Coordinates of C-alpha atoms and ligand atoms in Angstrom, one line a residue:
X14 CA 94.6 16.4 -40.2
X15 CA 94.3 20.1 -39.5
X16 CA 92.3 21.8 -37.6
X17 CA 90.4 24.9 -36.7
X18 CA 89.1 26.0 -33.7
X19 CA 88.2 29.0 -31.5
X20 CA 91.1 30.7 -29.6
X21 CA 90.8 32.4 -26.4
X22 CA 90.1 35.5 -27.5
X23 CA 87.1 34.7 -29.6
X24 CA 89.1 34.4 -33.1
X25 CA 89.6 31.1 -35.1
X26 CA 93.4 29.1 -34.7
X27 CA 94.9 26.8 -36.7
X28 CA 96.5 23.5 -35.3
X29 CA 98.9 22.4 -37.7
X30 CA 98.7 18.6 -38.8
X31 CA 102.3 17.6 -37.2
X32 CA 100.9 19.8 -33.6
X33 CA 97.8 17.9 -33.7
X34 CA 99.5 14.4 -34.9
X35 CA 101.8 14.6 -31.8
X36 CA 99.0 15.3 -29.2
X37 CA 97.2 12.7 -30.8
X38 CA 100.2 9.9 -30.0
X39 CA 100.8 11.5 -26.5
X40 CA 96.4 11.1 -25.9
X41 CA 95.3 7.8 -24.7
X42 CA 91.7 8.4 -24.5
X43 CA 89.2 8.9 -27.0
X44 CA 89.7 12.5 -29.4
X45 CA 86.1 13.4 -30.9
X46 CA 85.6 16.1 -33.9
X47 CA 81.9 16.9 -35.3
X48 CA 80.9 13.9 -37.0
X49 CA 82.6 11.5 -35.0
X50 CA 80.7 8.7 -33.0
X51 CA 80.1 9.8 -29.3
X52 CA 80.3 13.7 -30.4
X53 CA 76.4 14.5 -30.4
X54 CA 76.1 12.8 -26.7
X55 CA 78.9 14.4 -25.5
X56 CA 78.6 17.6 -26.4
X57 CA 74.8 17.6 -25.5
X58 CA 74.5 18.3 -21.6
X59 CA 71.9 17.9 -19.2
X60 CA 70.0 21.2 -20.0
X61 CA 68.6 20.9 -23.4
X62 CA 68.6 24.6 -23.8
X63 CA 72.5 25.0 -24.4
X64 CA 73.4 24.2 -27.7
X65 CA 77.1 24.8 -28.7
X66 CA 79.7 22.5 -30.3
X67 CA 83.3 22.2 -29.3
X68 CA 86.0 22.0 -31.8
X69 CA 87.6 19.0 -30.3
X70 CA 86.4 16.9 -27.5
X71 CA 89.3 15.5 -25.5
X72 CA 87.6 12.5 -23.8
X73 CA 90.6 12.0 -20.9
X74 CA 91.7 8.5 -20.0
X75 CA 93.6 9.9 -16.8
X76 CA 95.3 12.7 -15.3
X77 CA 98.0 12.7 -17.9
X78 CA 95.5 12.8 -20.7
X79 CA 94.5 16.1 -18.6
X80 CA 97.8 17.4 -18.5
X81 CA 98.2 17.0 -22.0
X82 CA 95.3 18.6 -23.3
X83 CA 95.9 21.7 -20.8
X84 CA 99.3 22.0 -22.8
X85 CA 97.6 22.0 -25.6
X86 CA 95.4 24.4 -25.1
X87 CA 98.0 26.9 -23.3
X88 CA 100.0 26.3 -26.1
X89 CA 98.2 27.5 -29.2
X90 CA 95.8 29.9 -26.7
X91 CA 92.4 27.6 -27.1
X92 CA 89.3 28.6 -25.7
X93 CA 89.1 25.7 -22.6
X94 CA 85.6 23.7 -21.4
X95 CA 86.1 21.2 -18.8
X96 CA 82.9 18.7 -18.7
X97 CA 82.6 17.0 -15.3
X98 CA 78.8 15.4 -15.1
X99 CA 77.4 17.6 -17.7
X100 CA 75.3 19.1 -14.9
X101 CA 75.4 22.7 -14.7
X102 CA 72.7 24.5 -15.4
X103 CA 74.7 27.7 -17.1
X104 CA 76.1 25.0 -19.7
X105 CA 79.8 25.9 -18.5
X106 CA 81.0 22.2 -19.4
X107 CA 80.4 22.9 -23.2
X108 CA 82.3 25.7 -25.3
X109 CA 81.8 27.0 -28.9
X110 CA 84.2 25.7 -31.0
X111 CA 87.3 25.4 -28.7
X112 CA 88.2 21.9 -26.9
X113 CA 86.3 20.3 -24.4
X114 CA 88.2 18.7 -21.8
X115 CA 86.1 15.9 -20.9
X116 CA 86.5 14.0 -17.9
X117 CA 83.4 11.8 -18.2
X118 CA 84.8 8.4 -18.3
X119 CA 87.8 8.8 -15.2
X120 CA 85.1 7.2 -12.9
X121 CA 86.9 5.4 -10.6
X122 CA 86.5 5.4 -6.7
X123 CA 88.8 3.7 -3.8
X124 CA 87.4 3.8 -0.1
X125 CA 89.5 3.5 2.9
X126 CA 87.2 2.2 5.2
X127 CA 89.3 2.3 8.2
X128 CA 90.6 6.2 7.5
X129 CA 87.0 6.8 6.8
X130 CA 88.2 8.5 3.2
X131 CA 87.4 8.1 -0.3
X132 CA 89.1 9.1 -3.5
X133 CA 87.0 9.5 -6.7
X134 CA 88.1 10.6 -10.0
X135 CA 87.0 13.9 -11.2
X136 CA 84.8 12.2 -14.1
X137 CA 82.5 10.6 -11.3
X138 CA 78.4 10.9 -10.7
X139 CA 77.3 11.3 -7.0
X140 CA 75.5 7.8 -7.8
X141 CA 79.3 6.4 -8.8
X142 CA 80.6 7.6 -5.1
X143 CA 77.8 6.7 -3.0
X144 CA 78.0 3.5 -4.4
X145 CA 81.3 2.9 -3.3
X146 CA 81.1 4.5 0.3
X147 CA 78.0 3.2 1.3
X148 CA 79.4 -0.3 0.4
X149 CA 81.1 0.1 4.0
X150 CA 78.2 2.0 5.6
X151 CA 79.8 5.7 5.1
X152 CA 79.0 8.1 2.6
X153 CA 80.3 11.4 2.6
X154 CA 78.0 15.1 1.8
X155 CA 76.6 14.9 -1.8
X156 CA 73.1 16.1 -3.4
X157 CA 69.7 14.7 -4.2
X158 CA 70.1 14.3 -7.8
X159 CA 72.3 10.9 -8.4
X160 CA 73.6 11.4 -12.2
X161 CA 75.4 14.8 -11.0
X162 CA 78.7 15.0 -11.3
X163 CA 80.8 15.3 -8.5
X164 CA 83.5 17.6 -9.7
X165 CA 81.2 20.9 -10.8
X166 CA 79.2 20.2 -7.5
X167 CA 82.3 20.0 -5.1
X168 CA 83.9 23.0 -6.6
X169 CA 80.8 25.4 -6.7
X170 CA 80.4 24.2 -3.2
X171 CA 77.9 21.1 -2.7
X172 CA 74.8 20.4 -0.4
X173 CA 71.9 18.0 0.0
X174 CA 70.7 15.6 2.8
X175 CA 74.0 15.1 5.0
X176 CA 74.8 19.4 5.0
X177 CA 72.5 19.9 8.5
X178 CA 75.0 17.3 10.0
X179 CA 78.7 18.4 7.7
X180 CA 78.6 21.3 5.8
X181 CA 79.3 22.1 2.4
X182 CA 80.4 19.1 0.3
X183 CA 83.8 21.2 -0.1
X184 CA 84.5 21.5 3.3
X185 CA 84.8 18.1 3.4
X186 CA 87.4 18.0 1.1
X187 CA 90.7 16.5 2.5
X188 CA 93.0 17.0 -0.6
X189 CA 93.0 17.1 -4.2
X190 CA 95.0 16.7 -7.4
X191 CA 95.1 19.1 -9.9
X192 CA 95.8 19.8 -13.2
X193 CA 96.9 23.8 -13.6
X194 CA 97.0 26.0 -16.5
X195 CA 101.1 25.5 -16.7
X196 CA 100.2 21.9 -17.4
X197 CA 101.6 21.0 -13.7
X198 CA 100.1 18.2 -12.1
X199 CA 99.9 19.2 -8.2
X200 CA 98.5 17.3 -4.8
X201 CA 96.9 20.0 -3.4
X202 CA 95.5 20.1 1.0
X203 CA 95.6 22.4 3.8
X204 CA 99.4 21.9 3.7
X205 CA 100.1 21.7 0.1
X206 CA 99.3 24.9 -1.8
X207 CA 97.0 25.9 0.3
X208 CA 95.3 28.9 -1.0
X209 CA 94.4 27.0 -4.5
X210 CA 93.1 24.6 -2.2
X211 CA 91.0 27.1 -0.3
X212 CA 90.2 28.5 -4.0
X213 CA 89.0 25.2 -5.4
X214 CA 86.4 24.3 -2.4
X215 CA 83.8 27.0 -4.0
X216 CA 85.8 29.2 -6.1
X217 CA 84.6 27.3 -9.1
X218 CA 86.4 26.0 -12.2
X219 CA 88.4 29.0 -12.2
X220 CA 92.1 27.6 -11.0
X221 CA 92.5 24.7 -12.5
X222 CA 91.6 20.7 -13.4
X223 CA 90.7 18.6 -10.4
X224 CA 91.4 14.9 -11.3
X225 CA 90.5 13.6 -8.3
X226 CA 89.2 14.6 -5.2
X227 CA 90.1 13.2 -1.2
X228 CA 86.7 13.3 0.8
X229 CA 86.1 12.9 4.5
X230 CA 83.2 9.9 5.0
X231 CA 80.8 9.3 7.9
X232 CA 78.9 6.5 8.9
X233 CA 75.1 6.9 7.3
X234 CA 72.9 4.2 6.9
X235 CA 72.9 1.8 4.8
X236 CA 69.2 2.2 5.5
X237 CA 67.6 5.0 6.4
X238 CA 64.0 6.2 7.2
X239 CA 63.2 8.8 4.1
X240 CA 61.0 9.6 1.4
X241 CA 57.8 11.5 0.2
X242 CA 54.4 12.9 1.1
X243 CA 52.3 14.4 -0.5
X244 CA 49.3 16.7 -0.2
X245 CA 46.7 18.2 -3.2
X246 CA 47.8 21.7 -4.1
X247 CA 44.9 23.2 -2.2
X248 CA 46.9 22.7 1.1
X249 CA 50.0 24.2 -0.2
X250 CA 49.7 27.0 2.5
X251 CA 49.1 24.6 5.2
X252 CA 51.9 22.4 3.9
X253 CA 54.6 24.9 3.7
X254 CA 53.8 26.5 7.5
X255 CA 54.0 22.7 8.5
X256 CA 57.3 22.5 6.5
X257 CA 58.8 25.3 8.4
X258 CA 57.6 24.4 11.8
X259 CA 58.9 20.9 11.5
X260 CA 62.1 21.3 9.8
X261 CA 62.7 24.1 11.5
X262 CA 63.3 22.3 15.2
X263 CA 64.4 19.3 12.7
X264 CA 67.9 17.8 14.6
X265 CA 70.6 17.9 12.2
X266 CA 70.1 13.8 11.3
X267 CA 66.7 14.9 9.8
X268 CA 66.8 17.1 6.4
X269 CA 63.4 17.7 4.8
X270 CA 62.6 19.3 1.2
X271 CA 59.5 21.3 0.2
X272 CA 58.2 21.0 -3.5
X273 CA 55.2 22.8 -5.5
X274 CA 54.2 21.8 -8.6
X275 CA 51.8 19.4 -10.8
X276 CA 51.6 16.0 -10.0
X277 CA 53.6 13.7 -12.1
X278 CA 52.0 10.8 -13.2
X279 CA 53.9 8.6 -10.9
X280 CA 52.3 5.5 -9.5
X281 CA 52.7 6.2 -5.9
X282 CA 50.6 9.2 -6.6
X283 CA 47.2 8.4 -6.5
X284 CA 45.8 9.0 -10.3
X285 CA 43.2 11.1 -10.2
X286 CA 45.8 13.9 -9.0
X287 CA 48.0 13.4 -11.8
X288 CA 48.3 16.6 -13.9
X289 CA 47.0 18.8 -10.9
X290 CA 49.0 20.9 -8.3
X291 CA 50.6 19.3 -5.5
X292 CA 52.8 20.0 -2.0
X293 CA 55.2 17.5 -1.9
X294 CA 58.3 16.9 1.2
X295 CA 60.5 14.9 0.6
X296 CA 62.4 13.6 3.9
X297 CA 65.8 11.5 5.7
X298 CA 66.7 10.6 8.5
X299 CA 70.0 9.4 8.9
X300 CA 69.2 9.0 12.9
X301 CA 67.5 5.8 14.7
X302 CA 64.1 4.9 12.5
X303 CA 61.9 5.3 15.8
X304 CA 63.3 8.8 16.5
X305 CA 62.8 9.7 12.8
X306 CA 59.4 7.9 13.1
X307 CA 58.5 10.4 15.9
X308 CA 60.1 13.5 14.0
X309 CA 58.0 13.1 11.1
X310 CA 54.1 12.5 13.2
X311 CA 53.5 15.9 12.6
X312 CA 53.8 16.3 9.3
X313 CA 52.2 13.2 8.5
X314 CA 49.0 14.8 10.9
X315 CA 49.3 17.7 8.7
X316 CA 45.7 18.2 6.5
X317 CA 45.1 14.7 4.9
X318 CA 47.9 13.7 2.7
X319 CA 46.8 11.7 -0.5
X320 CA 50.5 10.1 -0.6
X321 CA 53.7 8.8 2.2
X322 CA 56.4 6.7 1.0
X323 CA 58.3 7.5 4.3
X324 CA 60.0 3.9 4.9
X325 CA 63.4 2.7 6.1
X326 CA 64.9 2.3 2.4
X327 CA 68.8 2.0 1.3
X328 CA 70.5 5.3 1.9
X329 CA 71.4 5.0 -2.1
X330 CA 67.6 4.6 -2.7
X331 CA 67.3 8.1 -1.2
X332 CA 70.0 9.8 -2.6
X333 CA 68.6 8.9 -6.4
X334 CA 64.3 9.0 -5.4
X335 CA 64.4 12.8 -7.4
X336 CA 66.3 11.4 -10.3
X337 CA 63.3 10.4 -12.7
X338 CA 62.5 14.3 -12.3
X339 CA 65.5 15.8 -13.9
X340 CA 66.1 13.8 -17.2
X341 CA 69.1 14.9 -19.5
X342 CA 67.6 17.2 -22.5
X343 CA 64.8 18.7 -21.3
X344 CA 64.8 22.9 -21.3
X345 CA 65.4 24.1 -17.7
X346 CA 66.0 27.4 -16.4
X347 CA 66.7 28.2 -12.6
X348 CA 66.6 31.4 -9.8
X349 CA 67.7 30.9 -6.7
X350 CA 68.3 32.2 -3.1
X351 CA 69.6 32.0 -0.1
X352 CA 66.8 32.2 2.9
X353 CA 68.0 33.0 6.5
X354 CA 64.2 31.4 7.1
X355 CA 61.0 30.7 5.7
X356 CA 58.7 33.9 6.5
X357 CA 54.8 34.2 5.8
X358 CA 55.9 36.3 2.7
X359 CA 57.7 33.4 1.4
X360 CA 54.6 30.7 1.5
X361 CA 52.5 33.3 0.0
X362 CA 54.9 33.7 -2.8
X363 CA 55.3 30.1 -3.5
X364 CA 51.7 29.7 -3.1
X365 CA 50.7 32.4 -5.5
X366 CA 53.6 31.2 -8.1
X367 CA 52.1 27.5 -8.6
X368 CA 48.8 28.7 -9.2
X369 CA 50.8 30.6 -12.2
X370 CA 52.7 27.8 -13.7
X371 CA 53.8 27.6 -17.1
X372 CA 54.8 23.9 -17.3
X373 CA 54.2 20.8 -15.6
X374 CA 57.6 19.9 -14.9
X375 CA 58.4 22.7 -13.2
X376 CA 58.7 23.1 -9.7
X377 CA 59.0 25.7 -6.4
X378 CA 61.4 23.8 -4.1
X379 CA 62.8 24.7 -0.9
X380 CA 66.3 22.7 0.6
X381 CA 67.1 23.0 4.7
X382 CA 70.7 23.8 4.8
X383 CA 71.0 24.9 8.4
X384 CA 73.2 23.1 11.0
X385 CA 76.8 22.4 11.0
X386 CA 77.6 24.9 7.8
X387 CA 76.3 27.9 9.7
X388 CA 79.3 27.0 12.4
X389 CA 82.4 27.4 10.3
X390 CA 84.2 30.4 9.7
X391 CA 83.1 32.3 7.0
X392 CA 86.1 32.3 5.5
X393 CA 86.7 28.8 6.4
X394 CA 85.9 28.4 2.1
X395 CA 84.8 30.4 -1.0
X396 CA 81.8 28.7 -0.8
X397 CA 81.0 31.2 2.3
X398 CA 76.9 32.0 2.5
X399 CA 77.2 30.9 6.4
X400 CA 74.0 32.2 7.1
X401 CA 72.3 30.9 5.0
X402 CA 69.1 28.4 6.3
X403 CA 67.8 27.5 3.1
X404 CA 68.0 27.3 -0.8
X405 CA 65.3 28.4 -2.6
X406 CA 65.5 26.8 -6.6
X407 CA 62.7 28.3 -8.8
X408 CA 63.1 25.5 -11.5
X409 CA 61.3 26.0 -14.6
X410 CA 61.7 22.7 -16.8
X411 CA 59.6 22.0 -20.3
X412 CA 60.4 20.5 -23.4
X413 CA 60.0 22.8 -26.5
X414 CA 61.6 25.8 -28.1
X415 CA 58.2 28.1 -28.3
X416 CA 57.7 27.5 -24.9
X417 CA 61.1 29.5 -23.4
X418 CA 59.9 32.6 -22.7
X419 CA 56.6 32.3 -21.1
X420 CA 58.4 29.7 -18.9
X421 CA 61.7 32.0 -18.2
X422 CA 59.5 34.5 -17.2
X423 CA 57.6 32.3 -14.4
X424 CA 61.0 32.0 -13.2
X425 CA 62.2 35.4 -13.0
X426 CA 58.5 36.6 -11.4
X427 CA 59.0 34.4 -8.7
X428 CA 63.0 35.1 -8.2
X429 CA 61.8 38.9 -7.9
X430 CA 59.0 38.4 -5.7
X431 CA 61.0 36.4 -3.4
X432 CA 63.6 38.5 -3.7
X433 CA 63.1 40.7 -0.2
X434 CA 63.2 37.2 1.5
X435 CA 66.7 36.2 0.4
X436 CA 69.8 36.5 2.6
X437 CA 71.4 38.3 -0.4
X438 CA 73.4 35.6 -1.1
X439 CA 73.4 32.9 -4.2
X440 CA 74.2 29.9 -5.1
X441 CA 77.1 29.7 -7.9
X442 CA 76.5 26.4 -9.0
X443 CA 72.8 27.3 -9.4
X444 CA 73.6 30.6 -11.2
X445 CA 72.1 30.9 -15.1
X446 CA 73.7 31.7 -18.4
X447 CA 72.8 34.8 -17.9
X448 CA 74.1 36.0 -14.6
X449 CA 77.3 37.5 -14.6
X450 CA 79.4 39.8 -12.7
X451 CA 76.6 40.9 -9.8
X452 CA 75.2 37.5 -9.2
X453 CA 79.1 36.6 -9.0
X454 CA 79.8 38.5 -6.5
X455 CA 76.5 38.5 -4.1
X456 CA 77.4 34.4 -4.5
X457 CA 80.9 35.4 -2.8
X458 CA 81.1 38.8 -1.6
X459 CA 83.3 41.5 -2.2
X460 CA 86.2 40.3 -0.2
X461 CA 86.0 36.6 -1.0
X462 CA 86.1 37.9 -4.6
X463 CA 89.5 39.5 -3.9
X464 CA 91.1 37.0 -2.4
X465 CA 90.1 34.7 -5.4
X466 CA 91.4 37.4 -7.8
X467 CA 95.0 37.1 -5.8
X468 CA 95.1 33.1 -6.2
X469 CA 93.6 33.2 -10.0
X470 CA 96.7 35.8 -11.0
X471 CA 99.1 33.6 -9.4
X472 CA 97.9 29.7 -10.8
X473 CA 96.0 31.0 -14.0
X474 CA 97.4 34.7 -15.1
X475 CA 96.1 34.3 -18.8
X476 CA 92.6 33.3 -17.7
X477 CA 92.4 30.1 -19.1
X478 CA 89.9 28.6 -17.2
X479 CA 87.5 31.4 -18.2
X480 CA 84.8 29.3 -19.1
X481 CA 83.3 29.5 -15.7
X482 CA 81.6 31.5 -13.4
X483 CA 84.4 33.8 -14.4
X484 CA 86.5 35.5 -11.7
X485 CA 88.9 38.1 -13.2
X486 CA 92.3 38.4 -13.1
Ligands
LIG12 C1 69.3 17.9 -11.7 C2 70.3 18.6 -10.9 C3 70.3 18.5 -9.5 C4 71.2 19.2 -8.8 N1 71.2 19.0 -7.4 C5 72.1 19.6 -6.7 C6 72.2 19.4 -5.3 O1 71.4 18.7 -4.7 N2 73.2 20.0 -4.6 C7 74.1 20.9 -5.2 O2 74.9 21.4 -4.5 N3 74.0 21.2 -6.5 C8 73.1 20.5 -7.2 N4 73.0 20.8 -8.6 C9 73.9 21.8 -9.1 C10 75.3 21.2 -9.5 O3 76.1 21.3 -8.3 C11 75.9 21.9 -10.6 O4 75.1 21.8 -11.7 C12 77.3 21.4 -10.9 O5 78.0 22.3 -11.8 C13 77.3 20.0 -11.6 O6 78.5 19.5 -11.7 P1 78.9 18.7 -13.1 O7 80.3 18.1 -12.9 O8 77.8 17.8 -13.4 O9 78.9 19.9 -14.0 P2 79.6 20.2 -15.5 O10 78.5 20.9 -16.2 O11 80.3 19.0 -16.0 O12 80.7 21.2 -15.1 C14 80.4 22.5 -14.6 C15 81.6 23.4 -14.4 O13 82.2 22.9 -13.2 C16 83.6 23.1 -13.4 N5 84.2 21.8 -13.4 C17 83.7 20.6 -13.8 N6 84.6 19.6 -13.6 C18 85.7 20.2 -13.0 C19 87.0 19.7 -12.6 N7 87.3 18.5 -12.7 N8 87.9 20.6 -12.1 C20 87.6 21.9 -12.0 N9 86.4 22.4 -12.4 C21 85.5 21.6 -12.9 C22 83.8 23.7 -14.7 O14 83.8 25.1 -14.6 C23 82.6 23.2 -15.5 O15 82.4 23.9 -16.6 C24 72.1 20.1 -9.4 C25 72.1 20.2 -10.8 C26 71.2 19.5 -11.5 C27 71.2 19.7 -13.0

């Protein structure tokens, strides 16, 4: 069979039927053209918005599968997407027309309890590894959503409710193998090529395939004291001052998150709010249930919450309570900064911006960050932003076509109002479609940027990994 797909530099390239018959007998996984069973899911990701169709879809069995498919590609100059959990939000898993490296299905995980380390394959969700770990009582820093994938997550930089006690989920990272654009397979650590190491704990997708990653584990759990309260939107104001006073003096064991929008109809919401603005934390505490039990008296004092599912639940439980929130397909379009704090400004922003919005499954949220990250050298990873505090995610979310613009444009209010409260600094793993070179750069920083450059010409001089958060060569 030949056939066609979309080079590197944008044109159209023919694979002959004998190049393509001999990858094909080399492949042990699944190879998916349009048409085939398994394309249509595969190609579609989580946000519904991006719409594009790869040429081929190499479904990898293993790290050689990788390897082969990078040879491929390097070989007759393919435009390259590599597809981890589908997750982000800029679509970067999914390519027009070129080949889709698709790691989807490499899902396995092996803890060493003793060593307090676990390997995961590349194609795993944060649900598959926290599984695994927390089998033992460890679990190791991942975020709040559980069908993420781990790979896109880990090398844009990671956080959710163990970062106040670890850091970044990259600088936990204790080694990694790797796939490069030569077609190597290479162990990568601190003492094993150590600047594509460095590169790949932030850098993005831009140096090569991680097949598996090494992660440092801690003891958490397996139950902890966590989940939701919630207030009527009316005491937003009241909500957030209380969010910022409580979390701010928070030790590092507790981690709470601050959400505006309409009230879902979810059964632990009482019905007559459903459909109508609410203030929502969501909290854990991976500490002693009394001490969290103490922690959390003043918010629970705050106003007259209609809603507290605060309990000592499995630590698992937790990690996938926002899940039902985020379902594959819908339209969803993010800003986001960086917060040194949360200033008067900021409550009156996020205030003001739920009164304005478009959709009901949109939201305002705010993630504490600070603690151990803000101690690490701020070169210590690409994934830098040591001073940040908090993450502020302006997520629009809604479910048809006619709707984009007025709910795009929510989005992009609130990311310019907010904008004199940010640190300057972004998120890359949270950066849209749209933002390119500028956004890039205040996510890194000028010199971060060169010293990525340096290690992109020396693993990946013909760029291609490009189908990233692009840094040039
Ligand atoms: C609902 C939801 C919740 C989220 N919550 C959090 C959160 O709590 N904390 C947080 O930090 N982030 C969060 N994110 C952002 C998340 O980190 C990014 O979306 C990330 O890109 C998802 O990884 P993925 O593997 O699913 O992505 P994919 O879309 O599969 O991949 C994205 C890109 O990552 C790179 N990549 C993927 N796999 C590899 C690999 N094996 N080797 C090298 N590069 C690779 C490639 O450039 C790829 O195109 C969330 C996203 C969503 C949609």
């Amino acid at each position: 069979m030949a056939i066609q797909l979309t080079g590197m530099a944008g044109g159209k390239v023919d694979l002959p039927p004998e190049g393509f018959q001999a990858f094909r007998g080399a492949f042990s996984g699944a190879l998916l053209v349009p048409g085939d069973e398994g394309y249509e899911d595969t190609r579609r990701i989580w946000n519904g918005m991006i719409d594009r169709r790869p040429g081929l879809i190499a479904r990898c069995a293993g790290t050689a599968d990788v390897a082969q498919a990078v040879r491929l590609a390097r070989r007759h100059g393919l435009l390259v997407s590599v597809r981890g959990g589908g997750h982000n939000i800029a679509g970067l898993a999914v390519c027009e027309g070129g080949l889709m490296i698709d790691l989807s299905t490499m899902r396995g995980v092996w803890v060493d309890p003793g060593a307090r380390l676990a390997r995961a394959q590349a194609g795993c969700t944060l649900g598959d590894l926290d599984r695994e770990t927390q089998a033992h009582g460890l679990a190791t820093v991942l975020g709040f959503v559980s069908a993420t994938g781990i790979a896109g997550l880990t090398v844009g930089g990671g956080f959710g409710y163990l970062t106040r006690r670890h850091g970044w989920t990259c600088d936990n990272v204790v080694s990694m193998e790797v796939v490069t654009a030569d077609g190597e397979i290479r162990q990568v650590s601190a003492g094993s090529h150590a600047d594509l190491f460095w590169a790949l704990r932030g850098g993005g997708g831009n140096f090569g395939i991680v097949t598996s990653f090494e992660y440092r584990l801690f003891p958490v759990g397996p139950e902890i004291l966590g989940g939701a309260l919630a207030w009527r939107g009316e005491d937003a104001r009241q909500v957030l001052e209380a969010y910022r006073a409580v979390s701010a003096a928070a030790p590092r064991e507790l981690t709470c998150v601050a959400a505006l929008r309409t009230a879902p109809p979810a059964p632990w919401l009482p019905k007559e709010q459903h459909g109508k603005p609410v203030a929502l934390i969501f909290v854990c505490h991976t500490g002693s249930i009394e001490e969290g039990e103490a922690l959390l008296a003043p918010l629970r004092r705050t106003g007259s919450p209609i809603a507290d599912t605060v309990t000592r639940r499995p630590y698992t439980q937790m990690q996938s309570l926002l899940d039902a929130t985020q379902p594959k397909g819908r339209r969803y379009y993010w800003k986001s900064h960086y917060l040194p704090g949360i200033s008067p400004e900021l409550i009156e922003i996020g205030v003001a911006h739920l009164g304005r919005m478009v959709s009901p499954h949109s939201a305002f949220f705010l993630f504490h960050l600070a603690g151990a990250l803000n101690e690490l050298p701020a070169d210590h990873s690409p994934a830098g932003n040591r001073d940040a505090a908090y993450v502020l995610n302006i997520a629009s979310a809604w479910e048809r076509p006619e709707d984009d613009a007025g709910n795009i444009r929510w989005a992009r209010d609130c990311f310019e109002a907010s904008r004199p409260c940010s640190t300057g600094g972004a998120y890359v793993n949270f950066l849209t479609e749209e933002e390119g070179a500028d956004r890039i750069e205040a996510a890194y920083g000028r010199s971060t940027l060169d010293q990525l450059a340096a290690i992109k010409r020396a693993y990946d001089p013909d760029d291609l990994f490009r189908h990233t958060k692009r840094i040039s060569v």
